[in-house]
Amino acid sequence: MINYIIQVILFQVLFVAVYDFFLSKETFFTKNRWYLLSTALLSFMLPLFKISTVQKAVPQEYYILLPEVVLSPQKVIEKAAWYQSVNYLDLLFWIGCLLFFVVFLIKLERIVRLVLQYGVARKENYKLVLLPKETKAFSFFNYIFLGNEIPSSKREKIIQHELVHSKQKHTLDLLFFEFLKIVMWFNPMVYVYQNRISLVHEYISDAVASKLDKKENYINHLLADIFQVEHISFINQFYKHSLIKKRIIMITKTQSKKVKQLKYLLLIPLLGSMILYTACSSEEVKMNKVEKQPVTVYKSEGGKIVKKLSTGYQSKYLDLFLGKELPNTKEYSIDELTEEEKGEYLALLNGFNKEGMPQLNIRVFEAENGRKMVAFDFVGKNENQEKTNYQDSESIPFSMLDKAPTFPGCVEGDKVCFNRSLQKFVKENFDTSIANGLGLGSGKKRLYIKFKIDKKGNVTDIMARAPHPTLKQHAEELAQKLPQMQSGEKDGKIVATGFVLPITFNVE
């Protein structure tokens, strides 16, 4: 969610920058109004727009899945306290939303109170509310509020100006940004947008009202008196001192040439770059839902893969390959598996890779009918093929290393000690109490931390997938605390190694 909010604010900054530098000085007022409204809305939609073809074009490195770390549910209960289970960031967000909603209701109540207190004079196209001993002038939908102290000779011009606001539904624009202020009260760009569109509203009304009289008379009328200002952000005010100078400049400005409308084409490359950015920054890979089916056993005969439906296996999410050579179909990384497929993969990996047993690399390949199959690859087997496949790759699978990365305190290249030390580190540093109070359903939850031990032994390229953004952030911070290690080796060369670490915990 934090990444989404940052992208929204970034896009709004870019949209407003284009408006301020290229469009705000032009007299295409109606087009500018729709530009501000549409880009404000687009900024919320663009981060959700993903292009699967762009995502697939980015190559994925090979990462090995480590044994799962299971955190004791009892440990969660013992450590959890009420203040630890509170997500203070979420709490601050909702308090802000509530506060700004209350402020909005107070503003609305002030307008309703004026209508009820002073009554309404119904006219043909609007409703007039006269305010005694006031010099205010503003509108809200088809209600026009005029101070009684405004001379009668000036009232008609003010009403003509405010009628433009009413007929063009400018109040709806301001209310739109008012609602955005409630849900994104922390976003300064919402206030900038509301300020820009308020000014555009005045330009539009001035352009229409000034045609009914000489521009010089209309400008003199604007400067004639000093009026009070009603501090309500979603009403259209006739006199607002901070805007009068800009309005006069725009009234006297020569009509912009139509060719300058080509400036709006700047949106095309801007939108294109934004869509490309959101597509490439996606961390999630969409996966098709899979169902359990009777396991199909595949094997290789004469260089070809053949299958045989085995009735001796129960229904599973993954099929099985038992050929002497690894299949030549597409190979999948851990990130490309569904949660159900990962569960089966973890069970197989933990069942085979136990202390005292031969180290086994379980790999996943494409089968038929959208299914995937697991293949067993013992360390040292198909050595020539392994060299061919991985000698040019910077990142090498764990089981194919001649010497595994060494965790501080372990014997050099000790894989068992590496796994144990990593699990101990997670259990001592992962705060399971964070999972409480996040709105997650009770029961077993799982997250994944993906990282790489580079050629210098540093932990890099950290990325996590978790059922909640807070857990994702905590998992990434955990990986950043991992100590520097001794890099792994393959064929006498120091290499980088990628890992995926699954962590399972219970939410009470």
Short mmCIF file of C-alpha atoms in Angstrom, two decimals:
data_model
loop_
_atom_site.label_atom_id
_atom_site.label_comp_id
_atom_site.label_asym_id
_atom_site.label_seq_id
_atom_site.Cartn_x
_atom_site.Cartn_y
_atom_site.Cartn_z
CA MET A 1 0.00 0.00 0.00
CA ILE A 2 2.85 2.40 0.80
CA ASN A 3 4.33 1.83 -2.66
CA TYR A 4 0.92 2.52 -4.19
CA ILE A 5 0.56 5.82 -2.28
CA ILE A 6 4.06 6.92 -3.26
CA GLN A 7 3.28 6.22 -6.93
CA VAL A 8 0.00 8.17 -6.72
CA ILE A 9 1.76 11.21 -5.25
CA LEU A 10 4.61 10.96 -7.77
CA PHE A 11 2.19 10.85 -10.72
CA GLN A 12 0.22 13.81 -9.35
CA VAL A 13 3.43 15.83 -9.02
CA LEU A 14 4.27 15.11 -12.67
CA PHE A 15 0.76 15.95 -13.88
CA VAL A 16 0.69 19.25 -11.97
CA ALA A 17 4.19 20.11 -13.19
CA VAL A 18 3.05 19.71 -16.81
CA TYR A 19 0.00 21.86 -16.05
CA ASP A 20 1.98 24.64 -14.34
CA PHE A 21 4.76 24.83 -16.94
CA PHE A 22 2.80 24.32 -20.16
CA LEU A 23 -0.97 24.78 -19.71
CA SER A 24 -1.78 27.17 -16.86
CA LYS A 25 -0.92 30.31 -18.86
CA GLU A 26 -3.22 29.38 -21.75
CA THR A 27 -6.85 30.47 -22.08
CA PHE A 28 -8.21 26.95 -22.69
CA PHE A 29 -10.00 27.10 -19.35
CA THR A 30 -12.54 24.32 -19.88
CA LYS A 31 -9.88 21.95 -21.20
CA ASN A 32 -7.67 22.78 -18.23
CA ARG A 33 -10.54 22.00 -15.90
CA TRP A 34 -10.97 18.54 -17.40
CA TYR A 35 -7.20 18.03 -17.45
CA LEU A 36 -7.00 18.59 -13.69
CA LEU A 37 -9.98 16.35 -12.94
CA SER A 38 -8.91 13.52 -15.24
CA THR A 39 -5.26 13.46 -14.18
CA ALA A 40 -6.20 13.48 -10.49
CA LEU A 41 -8.32 10.39 -11.16
CA LEU A 42 -5.72 8.77 -13.44
CA SER A 43 -3.06 9.06 -10.75
CA PHE A 44 -5.07 6.59 -8.65
CA MET A 45 -5.71 4.18 -11.53
CA LEU A 46 -2.28 4.05 -13.19
CA PRO A 47 -0.46 2.21 -10.34
CA LEU A 48 -3.04 -0.59 -10.74
CA PHE A 49 -2.37 -0.91 -14.47
CA LYS A 50 -0.05 -3.80 -15.28
CA ILE A 51 1.23 -5.13 -18.62
CA SER A 52 1.89 -8.83 -18.37
CA THR A 53 4.00 -8.91 -21.55
CA VAL A 54 6.38 -6.32 -20.13
CA GLN A 55 6.69 -8.24 -16.90
CA LYS A 56 7.42 -11.49 -18.70
CA ALA A 57 10.14 -9.81 -20.75
CA VAL A 58 12.22 -9.30 -17.60
CA PRO A 59 14.34 -12.45 -17.06
CA GLN A 60 14.01 -14.18 -13.68
CA GLU A 61 17.09 -15.50 -11.92
CA TYR A 62 17.29 -18.98 -10.47
CA TYR A 63 16.67 -19.01 -6.71
CA ILE A 64 16.84 -22.06 -4.47
CA LEU A 65 14.12 -22.65 -1.88
CA LEU A 66 15.54 -23.06 1.63
CA PRO A 67 13.97 -25.29 4.30
CA GLU A 68 10.94 -23.66 5.86
CA VAL A 69 11.25 -21.81 9.16
CA VAL A 70 8.27 -22.61 11.40
CA LEU A 71 7.74 -20.16 14.24
CA SER A 72 6.00 -21.56 17.30
CA PRO A 73 2.44 -20.27 17.86
CA GLN A 74 3.12 -20.39 21.62
CA LYS A 75 5.97 -17.92 21.13
CA VAL A 76 3.52 -15.50 19.57
CA ILE A 77 1.17 -15.77 22.54
CA GLU A 78 3.93 -15.27 25.11
CA LYS A 79 5.47 -12.23 23.48
CA ALA A 80 2.33 -10.52 22.27
CA ALA A 81 1.09 -7.47 24.14
CA TRP A 82 -1.69 -5.10 23.24
CA TYR A 83 0.67 -2.27 22.31
CA GLN A 84 2.71 -4.63 20.11
CA SER A 85 -0.34 -5.77 18.19
CA VAL A 86 -1.41 -2.24 17.28
CA ASN A 87 -0.46 -1.05 13.81
CA TYR A 88 0.25 2.58 14.63
CA LEU A 89 0.57 3.58 10.99
CA ASP A 90 -2.93 2.31 10.23
CA LEU A 91 -4.22 3.93 13.42
CA LEU A 92 -2.75 7.30 12.41
CA PHE A 93 -4.30 6.99 8.95
CA TRP A 94 -7.80 6.33 10.28
CA ILE A 95 -7.55 9.08 12.90
CA GLY A 96 -6.60 11.51 10.13
CA CYS A 97 -9.51 10.35 7.96
CA LEU A 98 -11.92 10.76 10.86
CA LEU A 99 -10.60 14.20 11.70
CA PHE A 100 -10.88 15.50 8.14
CA PHE A 101 -14.34 13.97 7.77
CA VAL A 102 -15.44 15.85 10.88
CA VAL A 103 -13.95 19.08 9.47
CA PHE A 104 -15.88 18.48 6.24
CA LEU A 105 -19.14 18.00 8.16
CA ILE A 106 -18.50 21.22 10.10
CA LYS A 107 -18.05 23.15 6.86
CA LEU A 108 -21.19 21.63 5.42
CA GLU A 109 -23.11 22.43 8.59
CA ARG A 110 -22.10 26.11 8.31
CA ILE A 111 -23.67 26.33 4.85
CA VAL A 112 -26.84 24.52 5.91
CA ARG A 113 -27.11 26.79 8.95
CA LEU A 114 -26.93 29.89 6.75
CA VAL A 115 -29.75 28.57 4.57
CA LEU A 116 -31.96 27.70 7.54
CA GLN A 117 -31.16 30.89 9.46
CA TYR A 118 -31.70 33.49 6.73
CA GLY A 119 -34.11 31.73 4.38
CA VAL A 120 -34.13 31.32 0.61
CA ALA A 121 -35.50 33.56 -2.10
CA ARG A 122 -36.32 31.29 -5.03
CA LYS A 123 -35.42 32.72 -8.43
CA GLU A 124 -35.84 31.22 -11.90
CA ASN A 125 -32.41 29.56 -12.18
CA TYR A 126 -31.05 29.74 -8.65
CA LYS A 127 -31.81 30.21 -4.97
CA LEU A 128 -30.67 33.42 -3.31
CA VAL A 129 -29.64 33.67 0.34
CA LEU A 130 -29.08 37.21 1.67
CA LEU A 131 -26.62 37.50 4.55
CA PRO A 132 -27.30 40.51 6.85
CA LYS A 133 -24.40 42.82 7.70
CA GLU A 134 -22.03 40.86 5.44
CA THR A 135 -20.05 41.59 2.27
CA LYS A 136 -19.47 37.96 1.35
CA ALA A 137 -20.34 36.53 -2.04
CA PHE A 138 -20.11 32.84 -2.86
CA SER A 139 -22.08 29.94 -4.33
CA PHE A 140 -22.74 26.30 -3.49
CA PHE A 141 -24.47 24.31 -6.24
CA ASN A 142 -27.45 26.52 -7.24
CA TYR A 143 -27.43 28.46 -3.95
CA ILE A 144 -25.96 31.97 -4.25
CA PHE A 145 -25.04 33.70 -0.99
CA LEU A 146 -24.84 37.53 -1.07
CA GLY A 147 -24.05 39.92 1.74
CA ASN A 148 -26.65 42.62 2.32
CA GLU A 149 -23.87 45.22 2.47
CA ILE A 150 -23.04 44.67 -1.21
CA PRO A 151 -24.49 47.62 -3.20
CA SER A 152 -27.51 46.74 -5.34
CA SER A 153 -25.73 48.04 -8.45
CA LYS A 154 -23.08 45.30 -8.11
CA ARG A 155 -25.28 42.39 -7.14
CA GLU A 156 -26.41 41.55 -10.66
CA LYS A 157 -22.85 41.19 -11.96
CA ILE A 158 -21.92 38.99 -9.02
CA ILE A 159 -24.98 36.82 -9.59
CA GLN A 160 -24.13 36.45 -13.29
CA HIS A 161 -20.63 35.32 -12.30
CA GLU A 162 -21.88 32.84 -9.70
CA LEU A 163 -24.51 31.44 -12.11
CA VAL A 164 -21.67 30.21 -14.33
CA HIS A 165 -20.35 28.21 -11.37
CA SER A 166 -23.83 26.84 -10.75
CA LYS A 167 -24.61 25.88 -14.35
CA GLN A 168 -21.24 24.21 -14.93
CA LYS A 169 -21.43 22.26 -11.63
CA HIS A 170 -18.12 23.59 -10.33
CA THR A 171 -19.12 22.63 -6.80
CA LEU A 172 -18.90 18.96 -7.78
CA ASP A 173 -15.24 19.44 -8.73
CA LEU A 174 -14.43 20.97 -5.36
CA LEU A 175 -16.34 18.28 -3.49
CA PHE A 176 -14.39 15.61 -5.40
CA PHE A 177 -11.13 17.00 -4.07
CA GLU A 178 -12.70 17.49 -0.65
CA PHE A 179 -13.40 13.74 -0.49
CA LEU A 180 -9.85 13.03 -1.66
CA LYS A 181 -8.63 15.17 1.24
CA ILE A 182 -10.53 12.90 3.63
CA VAL A 183 -8.97 9.64 2.41
CA MET A 184 -5.56 11.13 1.49
CA TRP A 185 -5.28 13.93 4.04
CA PHE A 186 -1.52 13.42 4.16
CA ASN A 187 -1.08 14.02 0.42
CA PRO A 188 -0.11 17.67 -0.26
CA MET A 189 -0.88 17.31 -3.96
CA VAL A 190 -4.64 17.06 -3.27
CA TYR A 191 -4.52 20.57 -1.82
CA VAL A 192 -2.48 21.78 -4.79
CA TYR A 193 -5.04 20.29 -7.19
CA GLN A 194 -7.94 21.94 -5.34
CA ASN A 195 -6.17 25.29 -5.47
CA ARG A 196 -5.50 24.99 -9.20
CA ILE A 197 -9.04 24.02 -10.11
CA SER A 198 -10.55 26.78 -7.92
CA LEU A 199 -8.58 29.29 -9.98
CA VAL A 200 -9.67 27.67 -13.26
CA HIS A 201 -13.30 27.96 -12.10
CA GLU A 202 -12.85 31.70 -11.64
CA TYR A 203 -11.23 32.02 -15.08
CA ILE A 204 -14.21 30.26 -16.65
CA SER A 205 -16.77 32.44 -14.87
CA ASP A 206 -14.82 35.63 -15.58
CA ALA A 207 -14.59 34.75 -19.26
CA VAL A 208 -18.38 34.41 -19.48
CA ALA A 209 -19.37 37.29 -17.17
CA SER A 210 -16.91 39.80 -18.68
CA LYS A 211 -18.62 39.43 -22.09
CA LEU A 212 -21.72 41.11 -20.65
CA ASP A 213 -19.81 44.34 -20.04
CA LYS A 214 -16.57 46.05 -21.01
CA LYS A 215 -13.53 44.30 -19.61
CA GLU A 216 -12.33 47.58 -18.05
CA ASN A 217 -15.58 47.98 -16.14
CA TYR A 218 -15.49 44.36 -15.00
CA ILE A 219 -11.91 44.72 -13.74
CA ASN A 220 -12.74 47.97 -11.91
CA HIS A 221 -15.65 46.17 -10.33
CA LEU A 222 -13.29 43.48 -9.02
CA LEU A 223 -11.03 46.12 -7.45
CA ALA A 224 -13.75 48.43 -6.17
CA ASP A 225 -14.15 47.17 -2.61
CA ILE A 226 -12.56 44.95 -0.03
CA PHE A 227 -14.74 42.00 0.78
CA GLN A 228 -14.63 39.39 3.51
CA VAL A 229 -13.77 35.83 2.56
CA GLU A 230 -15.59 32.72 3.75
CA HIS A 231 -13.00 30.05 4.63
CA ILE A 232 -14.78 27.04 3.15
CA SER A 233 -12.73 25.20 0.55
CA PHE A 234 -15.62 23.75 -1.48
CA ILE A 235 -17.57 26.94 -2.25
CA ASN A 236 -17.02 29.26 -5.22
CA GLN A 237 -16.11 32.71 -3.88
CA PHE A 238 -16.55 35.82 -5.99
CA TYR A 239 -13.98 37.83 -4.05
CA LYS A 240 -10.87 36.04 -2.91
CA HIS A 241 -7.92 38.40 -2.59
CA SER A 242 -5.23 35.84 -3.38
CA LEU A 243 -6.82 35.10 -6.77
CA ILE A 244 -7.90 38.58 -7.98
CA LYS A 245 -4.52 39.52 -9.47
CA LYS A 246 -4.30 36.28 -11.44
CA ARG A 247 -7.90 36.68 -12.61
CA ILE A 248 -7.26 40.20 -13.90
CA ILE A 249 -4.14 39.06 -15.77
CA MET A 250 -6.10 36.25 -17.42
CA ILE A 251 -9.07 38.52 -18.31
CA THR A 252 -6.75 40.90 -20.16
CA LYS A 253 -4.74 38.12 -21.78
CA THR A 254 -5.03 37.62 -25.53
CA GLN A 255 -6.89 34.46 -26.53
CA SER A 256 -4.44 31.59 -26.96
CA LYS A 257 -3.93 30.31 -30.47
CA LYS A 258 -5.58 26.98 -31.24
CA VAL A 259 -2.26 25.46 -32.26
CA LYS A 260 -1.18 25.68 -28.63
CA GLN A 261 -3.73 22.99 -27.84
CA LEU A 262 -1.07 20.59 -29.12
CA LYS A 263 0.52 20.98 -25.68
CA TYR A 264 -2.07 18.52 -24.39
CA LEU A 265 -0.30 15.87 -26.48
CA LEU A 266 2.41 15.95 -23.82
CA LEU A 267 0.09 13.61 -21.94
CA ILE A 268 0.83 10.79 -24.39
CA PRO A 269 4.55 10.27 -23.60
CA LEU A 270 3.88 11.07 -19.93
CA LEU A 271 1.17 8.41 -19.64
CA GLY A 272 3.29 5.95 -21.62
CA SER A 273 6.23 6.34 -19.26
CA MET A 274 3.97 6.00 -16.22
CA ILE A 275 2.37 2.80 -17.51
CA LEU A 276 5.80 1.36 -18.32
CA TYR A 277 7.01 2.28 -14.84
CA THR A 278 4.09 0.61 -13.06
CA ALA A 279 4.37 -2.48 -15.27
CA CYS A 280 8.07 -2.95 -14.63
CA SER A 281 7.82 -2.20 -10.92
CA SER A 282 5.32 -4.97 -10.29
CA GLU A 283 6.50 -7.43 -7.67
CA GLU A 284 3.59 -9.77 -8.01
CA VAL A 285 3.23 -12.45 -10.68
CA LYS A 286 -0.34 -13.35 -11.54
CA MET A 287 -0.95 -17.06 -11.23
CA ASN A 288 -3.74 -19.22 -12.52
CA LYS A 289 -5.73 -21.15 -9.97
CA VAL A 290 -4.89 -24.87 -9.89
CA GLU A 291 -6.91 -27.78 -8.60
CA LYS A 292 -5.90 -31.14 -7.22
CA GLN A 293 -5.86 -33.94 -9.78
CA PRO A 294 -4.64 -37.55 -9.75
CA VAL A 295 -0.87 -37.42 -10.12
CA THR A 296 0.45 -38.07 -13.61
CA VAL A 297 3.87 -39.72 -13.62
CA TYR A 298 6.18 -38.71 -16.48
CA LYS A 299 9.36 -40.43 -17.63
CA SER A 300 11.75 -40.21 -20.58
CA GLU A 301 11.97 -42.87 -23.27
CA GLY A 302 14.22 -42.45 -26.29
CA GLY A 303 14.75 -38.79 -25.52
CA LYS A 304 11.00 -38.13 -25.40
CA ILE A 305 8.79 -37.51 -22.39
CA VAL A 306 5.96 -39.98 -21.99
CA LYS A 307 3.33 -40.13 -19.30
CA LYS A 308 1.47 -42.76 -17.39
CA LEU A 309 -1.46 -42.10 -15.09
CA SER A 310 -0.64 -43.78 -11.81
CA THR A 311 -3.55 -44.84 -9.63
CA GLY A 312 -1.16 -45.40 -6.72
CA TYR A 313 -0.86 -41.68 -5.98
CA GLN A 314 -3.49 -39.49 -4.36
CA SER A 315 -4.62 -36.22 -5.94
CA LYS A 316 -1.99 -33.47 -5.83
CA TYR A 317 -1.31 -30.04 -7.25
CA LEU A 318 2.00 -31.15 -8.82
CA ASP A 319 2.75 -34.07 -11.13
CA LEU A 320 5.91 -36.19 -10.96
CA PHE A 321 8.83 -36.73 -13.36
CA LEU A 322 11.02 -39.83 -12.87
CA GLY A 323 13.18 -39.77 -16.00
CA LYS A 324 16.96 -40.29 -16.01
CA GLU A 325 17.50 -36.93 -17.72
CA LEU A 326 15.86 -33.70 -16.65
CA PRO A 327 12.90 -32.67 -18.85
CA ASN A 328 13.53 -30.13 -21.59
CA THR A 329 10.32 -28.18 -20.92
CA LYS A 330 10.06 -24.75 -19.30
CA GLU A 331 11.47 -24.57 -15.77
CA TYR A 332 9.62 -22.54 -13.11
CA SER A 333 11.06 -20.52 -10.25
CA ILE A 334 9.51 -20.51 -6.78
CA ASP A 335 7.87 -17.14 -7.48
CA GLU A 336 5.92 -18.63 -10.37
CA LEU A 337 4.18 -21.26 -8.22
CA THR A 338 0.79 -20.80 -6.60
CA GLU A 339 0.48 -20.97 -2.83
CA GLU A 340 -0.89 -24.54 -3.09
CA GLU A 341 1.98 -25.66 -5.33
CA LYS A 342 4.51 -24.06 -3.00
CA GLY A 343 3.04 -25.99 -0.09
CA GLU A 344 3.59 -29.31 -1.84
CA TYR A 345 7.04 -28.23 -3.00
CA LEU A 346 8.04 -27.34 0.58
CA ALA A 347 6.75 -30.66 1.90
CA LEU A 348 8.84 -32.56 -0.65
CA LEU A 349 11.94 -30.46 -0.01
CA ASN A 350 11.74 -30.79 3.77
CA GLY A 351 11.02 -34.50 3.49
CA PHE A 352 14.07 -35.30 1.38
CA ASN A 353 16.71 -32.77 2.42
CA LYS A 354 17.26 -34.00 5.98
CA GLU A 355 20.53 -34.39 7.81
CA GLY A 356 22.32 -37.57 6.80
CA MET A 357 20.51 -37.89 3.48
CA PRO A 358 21.97 -37.04 0.05
CA GLN A 359 21.42 -33.39 -0.83
CA LEU A 360 18.61 -33.17 -3.35
CA ASN A 361 17.56 -30.29 -5.57
CA ILE A 362 13.87 -30.47 -6.44
CA ARG A 363 13.07 -28.54 -9.59
CA VAL A 364 9.74 -27.70 -11.18
CA PHE A 365 9.04 -28.02 -14.92
CA GLU A 366 6.10 -27.50 -17.23
CA ALA A 367 3.83 -30.51 -17.78
CA GLU A 368 0.64 -30.85 -19.83
CA ASN A 369 -2.76 -29.12 -19.47
CA GLY A 370 -1.32 -26.20 -17.51
CA ARG A 371 0.07 -28.49 -14.80
CA LYS A 372 3.59 -28.51 -13.38
CA MET A 373 5.78 -31.48 -12.45
CA VAL A 374 8.60 -31.92 -9.97
CA ALA A 375 11.89 -33.53 -10.96
CA PHE A 376 14.61 -34.75 -8.57
CA ASP A 377 18.16 -33.65 -9.25
CA PHE A 378 20.81 -35.21 -6.94
CA VAL A 379 23.97 -33.19 -6.36
CA GLY A 380 26.74 -34.37 -8.68
CA LYS A 381 24.38 -35.95 -11.19
CA ASN A 382 24.49 -34.74 -14.80
CA GLU A 383 27.60 -32.74 -13.95
CA ASN A 384 28.37 -31.94 -17.58
CA GLN A 385 24.83 -30.75 -18.18
CA GLU A 386 24.97 -28.57 -15.06
CA LYS A 387 28.14 -26.87 -16.25
CA THR A 388 26.56 -26.20 -19.60
CA ASN A 389 23.45 -24.76 -18.08
CA TYR A 390 25.00 -22.62 -15.36
CA GLN A 391 28.62 -21.81 -16.19
CA ASP A 392 27.62 -18.44 -17.70
CA SER A 393 25.13 -17.55 -14.99
CA GLU A 394 26.04 -15.16 -12.21
CA SER A 395 23.65 -16.79 -9.73
CA ILE A 396 24.09 -20.55 -9.04
CA PRO A 397 21.59 -22.93 -7.36
CA PHE A 398 22.52 -23.94 -3.81
CA SER A 399 22.71 -27.70 -4.46
CA MET A 400 25.06 -27.26 -7.44
CA LEU A 401 27.71 -25.31 -5.55
CA ASP A 402 31.08 -26.94 -4.93
CA LYS A 403 31.26 -24.89 -1.75
CA ALA A 404 28.12 -23.38 -0.17
CA PRO A 405 28.07 -19.89 1.35
CA THR A 406 29.35 -19.95 4.93
CA PHE A 407 27.37 -18.44 7.78
CA PRO A 408 29.57 -16.75 10.43
CA GLY A 409 30.56 -19.33 13.05
CA CYS A 410 30.10 -22.33 10.71
CA VAL A 411 32.74 -24.55 9.17
CA GLU A 412 33.55 -23.36 5.66
CA GLY A 413 31.02 -24.71 3.13
CA ASP A 414 28.85 -26.49 5.75
CA LYS A 415 25.34 -26.48 4.25
CA VAL A 416 23.69 -28.03 7.30
CA CYS A 417 25.18 -25.39 9.60
CA PHE A 418 24.17 -22.70 7.10
CA ASN A 419 20.52 -23.80 7.22
CA ARG A 420 20.50 -24.18 11.01
CA SER A 421 22.15 -20.79 11.60
CA LEU A 422 19.75 -19.08 9.23
CA GLN A 423 16.74 -20.64 10.96
CA LYS A 424 18.11 -19.67 14.39
CA PHE A 425 18.64 -16.10 13.19
CA VAL A 426 15.05 -15.86 11.95
CA LYS A 427 13.57 -17.30 15.16
CA GLU A 428 15.55 -14.84 17.29
CA ASN A 429 14.90 -11.74 15.18
CA PHE A 430 11.47 -12.20 13.58
CA ASP A 431 8.82 -10.48 15.73
CA THR A 432 5.78 -12.71 15.28
CA SER A 433 3.61 -10.41 17.40
CA ILE A 434 3.49 -7.96 14.49
CA ALA A 435 1.05 -10.30 12.74
CA ASN A 436 -1.57 -9.65 15.42
CA GLY A 437 -3.87 -6.72 14.86
CA LEU A 438 -3.33 -6.54 11.10
CA GLY A 439 -6.81 -7.81 10.28
CA LEU A 440 -5.55 -11.18 9.07
CA GLY A 441 -7.69 -14.25 9.61
CA SER A 442 -6.57 -16.65 12.31
CA GLY A 443 -4.56 -19.74 11.43
CA LYS A 444 -1.32 -20.58 9.65
CA LYS A 445 0.22 -17.86 7.47
CA ARG A 446 3.29 -17.93 5.28
CA LEU A 447 5.62 -15.32 3.85
CA TYR A 448 8.67 -15.57 1.60
CA ILE A 449 11.94 -13.64 1.67
CA LYS A 450 13.98 -13.64 -1.52
CA PHE A 451 17.61 -12.51 -1.34
CA LYS A 452 21.02 -13.08 -2.87
CA ILE A 453 24.46 -13.59 -1.35
CA ASP A 454 26.68 -11.78 -3.84
CA LYS A 455 30.32 -12.43 -4.70
CA LYS A 456 31.45 -10.30 -1.75
CA GLY A 457 29.25 -12.15 0.74
CA ASN A 458 26.79 -9.29 1.14
CA VAL A 459 23.04 -9.92 1.30
CA THR A 460 21.50 -8.03 -1.63
CA ASP A 461 18.42 -7.91 -3.90
CA ILE A 462 16.07 -8.36 -0.94
CA MET A 463 12.39 -8.81 -1.74
CA ALA A 464 9.55 -10.23 0.33
CA ARG A 465 6.04 -11.49 -0.29
CA ALA A 466 3.68 -11.46 2.67
CA PRO A 467 -0.07 -11.37 3.41
CA HIS A 468 0.22 -7.77 4.70
CA PRO A 469 2.46 -4.78 3.80
CA THR A 470 3.60 -4.44 7.43
CA LEU A 471 4.80 -8.04 7.46
CA LYS A 472 6.48 -7.54 4.09
CA GLN A 473 8.40 -4.54 5.42
CA HIS A 474 9.40 -6.39 8.60
CA ALA A 475 10.62 -9.41 6.58
CA GLU A 476 12.76 -7.20 4.34
CA GLU A 477 14.21 -5.42 7.37
CA LEU A 478 15.01 -8.84 8.87
CA ALA A 479 16.95 -9.89 5.77
CA GLN A 480 18.87 -6.59 5.83
CA LYS A 481 20.16 -7.53 9.31
CA LEU A 482 21.71 -10.77 8.08
CA PRO A 483 25.49 -10.77 8.67
CA GLN A 484 28.06 -10.72 5.89
CA MET A 485 28.94 -14.26 4.84
CA GLN A 486 31.60 -16.05 2.87
CA SER A 487 30.45 -16.46 -0.73
CA GLY A 488 29.90 -19.81 -2.39
CA GLU A 489 32.13 -21.33 -5.05
CA LYS A 490 31.53 -23.25 -8.28
CA ASP A 491 34.31 -24.69 -10.44
CA GLY A 492 36.87 -22.79 -8.39
CA LYS A 493 35.17 -19.44 -8.97
CA ILE A 494 33.38 -17.25 -6.43
CA VAL A 495 29.72 -16.96 -7.42
CA ALA A 496 26.52 -15.27 -6.24
CA THR A 497 23.73 -17.46 -4.91
CA GLY A 498 19.99 -16.72 -4.79
CA PHE A 499 17.69 -17.97 -2.03
CA VAL A 500 14.00 -18.02 -1.16
CA LEU A 501 13.32 -18.45 2.57
CA PRO A 502 9.76 -19.45 3.57
CA ILE A 503 8.59 -18.53 7.07
CA THR A 504 5.42 -20.01 8.57
CA PHE A 505 3.68 -18.60 11.65
CA ASN A 506 0.29 -18.67 13.32
CA VAL A 507 -2.15 -15.79 13.76
CA GLU A 508 -4.38 -16.23 16.79
#
